[in-house]
Tab-separated table of C-alpha atoms in Angstrom:
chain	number	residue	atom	x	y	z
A	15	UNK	CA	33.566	121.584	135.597
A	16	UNK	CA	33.298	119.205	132.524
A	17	UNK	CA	34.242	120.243	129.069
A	18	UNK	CA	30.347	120.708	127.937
A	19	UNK	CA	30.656	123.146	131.108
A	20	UNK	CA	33.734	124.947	129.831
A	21	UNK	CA	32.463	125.455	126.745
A	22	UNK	CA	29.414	127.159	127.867
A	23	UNK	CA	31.116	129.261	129.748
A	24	UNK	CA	33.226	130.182	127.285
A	25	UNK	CA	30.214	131.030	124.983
A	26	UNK	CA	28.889	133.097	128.269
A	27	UNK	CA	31.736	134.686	128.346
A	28	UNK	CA	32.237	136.087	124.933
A	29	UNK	CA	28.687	137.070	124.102
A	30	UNK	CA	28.547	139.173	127.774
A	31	UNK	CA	31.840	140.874	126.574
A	32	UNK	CA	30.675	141.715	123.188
A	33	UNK	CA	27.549	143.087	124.669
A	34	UNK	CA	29.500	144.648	127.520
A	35	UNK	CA	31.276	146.298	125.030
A	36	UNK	CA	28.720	147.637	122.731
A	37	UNK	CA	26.349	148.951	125.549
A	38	UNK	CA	28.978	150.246	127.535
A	39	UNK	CA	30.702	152.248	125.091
A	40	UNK	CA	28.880	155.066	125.953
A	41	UNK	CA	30.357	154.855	129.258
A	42	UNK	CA	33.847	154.332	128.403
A	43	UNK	CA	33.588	157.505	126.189
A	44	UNK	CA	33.237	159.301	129.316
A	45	UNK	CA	35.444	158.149	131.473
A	46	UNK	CA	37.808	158.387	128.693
A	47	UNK	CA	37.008	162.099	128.228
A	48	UNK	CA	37.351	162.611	132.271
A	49	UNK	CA	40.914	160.838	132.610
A	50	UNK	CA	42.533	162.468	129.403
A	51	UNK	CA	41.237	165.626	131.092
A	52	UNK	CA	42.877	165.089	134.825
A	53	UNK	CA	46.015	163.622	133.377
A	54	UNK	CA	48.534	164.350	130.507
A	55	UNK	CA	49.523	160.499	129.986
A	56	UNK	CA	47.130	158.085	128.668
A	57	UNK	CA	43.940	157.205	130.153
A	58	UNK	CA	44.272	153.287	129.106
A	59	UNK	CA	46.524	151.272	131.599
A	60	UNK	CA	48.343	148.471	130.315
A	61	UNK	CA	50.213	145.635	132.096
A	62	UNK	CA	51.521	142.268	131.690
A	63	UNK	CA	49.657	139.622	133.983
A	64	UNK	CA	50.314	136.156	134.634
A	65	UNK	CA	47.632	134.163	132.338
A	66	UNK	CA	46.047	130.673	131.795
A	67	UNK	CA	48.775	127.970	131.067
A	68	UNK	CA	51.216	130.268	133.122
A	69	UNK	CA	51.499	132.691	129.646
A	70	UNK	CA	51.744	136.076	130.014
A	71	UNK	CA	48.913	138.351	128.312
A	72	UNK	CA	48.808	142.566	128.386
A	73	UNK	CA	45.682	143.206	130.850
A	74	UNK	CA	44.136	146.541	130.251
A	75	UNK	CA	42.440	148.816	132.971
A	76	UNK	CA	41.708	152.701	132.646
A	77	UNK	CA	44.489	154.366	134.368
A	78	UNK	CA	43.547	155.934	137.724
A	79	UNK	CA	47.195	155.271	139.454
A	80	UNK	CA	50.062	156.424	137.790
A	81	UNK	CA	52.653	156.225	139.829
A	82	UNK	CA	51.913	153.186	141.385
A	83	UNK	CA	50.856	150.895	138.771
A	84	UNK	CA	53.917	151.614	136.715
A	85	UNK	CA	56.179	150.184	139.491
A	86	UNK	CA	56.349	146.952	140.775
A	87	UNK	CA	54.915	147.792	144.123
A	88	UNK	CA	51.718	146.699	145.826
A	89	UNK	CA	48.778	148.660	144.383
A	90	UNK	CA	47.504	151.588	146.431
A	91	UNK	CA	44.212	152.047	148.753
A	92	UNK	CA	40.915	152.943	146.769
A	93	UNK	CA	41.272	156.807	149.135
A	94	UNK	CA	45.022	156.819	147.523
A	95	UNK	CA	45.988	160.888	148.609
A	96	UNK	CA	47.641	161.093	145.066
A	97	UNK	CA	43.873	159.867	143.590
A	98	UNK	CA	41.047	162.801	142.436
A	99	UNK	CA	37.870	162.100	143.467
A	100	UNK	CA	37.425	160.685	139.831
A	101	UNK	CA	39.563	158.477	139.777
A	102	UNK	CA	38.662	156.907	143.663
A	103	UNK	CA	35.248	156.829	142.626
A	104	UNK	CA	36.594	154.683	139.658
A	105	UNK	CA	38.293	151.897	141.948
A	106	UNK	CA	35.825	151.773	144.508
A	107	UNK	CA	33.483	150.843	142.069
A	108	UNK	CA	35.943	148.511	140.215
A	109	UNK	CA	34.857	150.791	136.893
A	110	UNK	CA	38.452	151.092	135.335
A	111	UNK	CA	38.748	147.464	135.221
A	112	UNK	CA	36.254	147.247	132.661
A	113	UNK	CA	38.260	147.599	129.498
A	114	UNK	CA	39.061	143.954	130.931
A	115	UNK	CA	36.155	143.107	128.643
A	116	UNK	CA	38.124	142.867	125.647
A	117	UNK	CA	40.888	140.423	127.378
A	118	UNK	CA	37.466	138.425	127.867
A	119	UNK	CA	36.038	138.993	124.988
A	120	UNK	CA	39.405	137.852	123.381
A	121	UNK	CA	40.089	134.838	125.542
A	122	UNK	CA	42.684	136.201	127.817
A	123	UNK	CA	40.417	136.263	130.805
A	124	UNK	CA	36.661	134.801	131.646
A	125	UNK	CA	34.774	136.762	133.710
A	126	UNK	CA	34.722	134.910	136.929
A	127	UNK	CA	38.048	133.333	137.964
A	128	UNK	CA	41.117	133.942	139.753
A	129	UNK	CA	42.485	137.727	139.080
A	130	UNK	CA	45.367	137.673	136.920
A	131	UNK	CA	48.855	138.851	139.004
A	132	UNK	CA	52.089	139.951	137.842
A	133	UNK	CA	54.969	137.649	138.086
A	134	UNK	CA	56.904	139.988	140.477
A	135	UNK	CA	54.450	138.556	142.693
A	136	UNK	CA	53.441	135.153	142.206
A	137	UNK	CA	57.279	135.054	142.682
A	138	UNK	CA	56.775	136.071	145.767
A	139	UNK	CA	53.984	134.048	146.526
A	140	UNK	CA	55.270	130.836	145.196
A	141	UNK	CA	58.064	131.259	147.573
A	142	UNK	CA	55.603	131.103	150.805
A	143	UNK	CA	53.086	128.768	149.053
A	144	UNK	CA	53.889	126.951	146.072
A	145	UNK	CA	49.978	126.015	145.260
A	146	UNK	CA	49.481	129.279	143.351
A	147	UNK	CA	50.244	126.720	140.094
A	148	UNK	CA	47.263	125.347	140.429
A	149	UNK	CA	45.740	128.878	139.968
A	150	UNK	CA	47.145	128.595	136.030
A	151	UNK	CA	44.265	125.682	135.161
A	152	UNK	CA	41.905	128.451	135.067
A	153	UNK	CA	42.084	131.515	132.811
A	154	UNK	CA	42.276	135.065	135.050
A	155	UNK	CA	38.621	135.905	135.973
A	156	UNK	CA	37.257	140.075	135.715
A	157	UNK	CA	35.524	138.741	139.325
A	158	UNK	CA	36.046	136.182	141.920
A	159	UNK	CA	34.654	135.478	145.246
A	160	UNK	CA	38.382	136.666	146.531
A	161	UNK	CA	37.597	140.300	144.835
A	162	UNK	CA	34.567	140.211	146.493
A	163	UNK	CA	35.946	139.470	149.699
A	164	UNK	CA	39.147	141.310	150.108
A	165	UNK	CA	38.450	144.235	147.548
A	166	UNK	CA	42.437	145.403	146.037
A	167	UNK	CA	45.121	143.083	147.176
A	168	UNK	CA	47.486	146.321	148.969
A	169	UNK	CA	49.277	143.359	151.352
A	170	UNK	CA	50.648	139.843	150.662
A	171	UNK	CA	48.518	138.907	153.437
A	172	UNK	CA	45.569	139.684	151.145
A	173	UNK	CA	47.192	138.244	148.224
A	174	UNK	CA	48.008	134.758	150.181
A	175	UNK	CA	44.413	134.779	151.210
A	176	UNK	CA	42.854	135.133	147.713
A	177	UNK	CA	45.158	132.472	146.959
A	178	UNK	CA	43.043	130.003	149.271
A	179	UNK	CA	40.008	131.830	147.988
A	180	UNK	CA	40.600	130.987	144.404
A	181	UNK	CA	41.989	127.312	144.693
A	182	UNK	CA	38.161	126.979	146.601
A	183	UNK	CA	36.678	128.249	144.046
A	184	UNK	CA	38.568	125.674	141.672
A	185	UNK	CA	37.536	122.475	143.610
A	186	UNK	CA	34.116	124.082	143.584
A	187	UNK	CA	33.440	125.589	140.431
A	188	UNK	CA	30.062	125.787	138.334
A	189	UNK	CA	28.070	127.569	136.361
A	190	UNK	CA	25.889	128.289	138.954
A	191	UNK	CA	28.513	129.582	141.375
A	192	UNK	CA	29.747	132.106	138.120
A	193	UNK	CA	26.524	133.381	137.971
A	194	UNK	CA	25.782	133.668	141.928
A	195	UNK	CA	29.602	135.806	142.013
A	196	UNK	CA	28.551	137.943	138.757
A	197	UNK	CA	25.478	139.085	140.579
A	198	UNK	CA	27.278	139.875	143.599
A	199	UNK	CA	29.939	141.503	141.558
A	200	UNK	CA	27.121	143.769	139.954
A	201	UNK	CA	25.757	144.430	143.418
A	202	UNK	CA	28.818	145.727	144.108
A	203	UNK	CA	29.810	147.759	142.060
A	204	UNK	CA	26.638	149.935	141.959
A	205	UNK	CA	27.225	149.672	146.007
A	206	UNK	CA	30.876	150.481	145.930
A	207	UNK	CA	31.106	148.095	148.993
A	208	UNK	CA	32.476	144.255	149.578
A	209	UNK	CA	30.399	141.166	149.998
């Protein structure tokens, strides 16, 4: 991807999250509204995430696991026991990641790349395959074909195969391939099911 490339994605990438954010609103409202309900925390998640450059950056996510996102453990099964129905039907369709949005709109995060990990894992990870640098020339994408293949990362197996997933899409990426993964992306989420 050249720089004229870069740029327009950037400019993609901005105008869908100011959009996103504006026409979703309504939506966010209410799920909002349903979490502070179920829950006496808050109903906005935030977490620092391993950014662009290697920097850290707070990611933000509507909270729908407690207890395991505020330890550094792997992150739960979409039919988590501890989960309402609420907040499953949240992660199966990948719904409380959208306050990501604003880390897009922002320039934390694009909206197709490589999803952003703590460092308690890429520790990890770095340790079995050091390659996960080349992960920080991209910023942390909202989607990726890896998200679309293997869903939540709950296993380092998972995790080591996104890894592969994402340095493909690197050597690969376009503009064309964004748009083909944020179409699949919108598939499914209305679907609630991989591709």
């Amino acid at each position: 991807m050249n720089a004229t490339q870069r740029a327009i994605k950037r400019a993609f990438d901005f105008i869908s999250a100011f959009l996103g954010l504006i026409i979703l609103s309504p939506l966010f409202l209410i799920i909002y509204i349903m979490l502070k309900r179920q829950k006496n925390g808050p109903a906005i998640f935030s977490q620092e995430r391993i950014g662009y450059r290697g920097k850290p950056f707070t990611i933000y996510k509507f909270r729908t696991l407690s207890k395991a996102e505020d330890k550094p453990q792997l992150v739960a099964k979409c039919d988590d026991s501890n989960s309402t129905k609420t907040e499953r039907f949240l992660r199966e369709h990948h719904l409380d990641e959208l306050p990501q949005l604003w880390n897009v709109l922002i320039g934390d995060m694009s909206l197709v790349g490589p999803r952003p990990e703590r460092k308690y894992y890429i520790d990890q990870i770095m340790e079995i395959d050091n390659s996960y640098v080349l992960i920080y020339e991209m910023r942390p994408g909202l989607t990726s074909e890896a998200t679309l293949y293997n869903g939540y990362t709950d296993s380092m197996e998972k995790m080591l195969k996104r890894l592969q997933m994402d340095i493909h899409y690197l050597e690969n990426r376009s503009l064309a391939l964004d748009f083909s993964i944020i179409m699949r992306t919108a598939a499914s989420i209305i679907s609630g099911k991989k591709f």
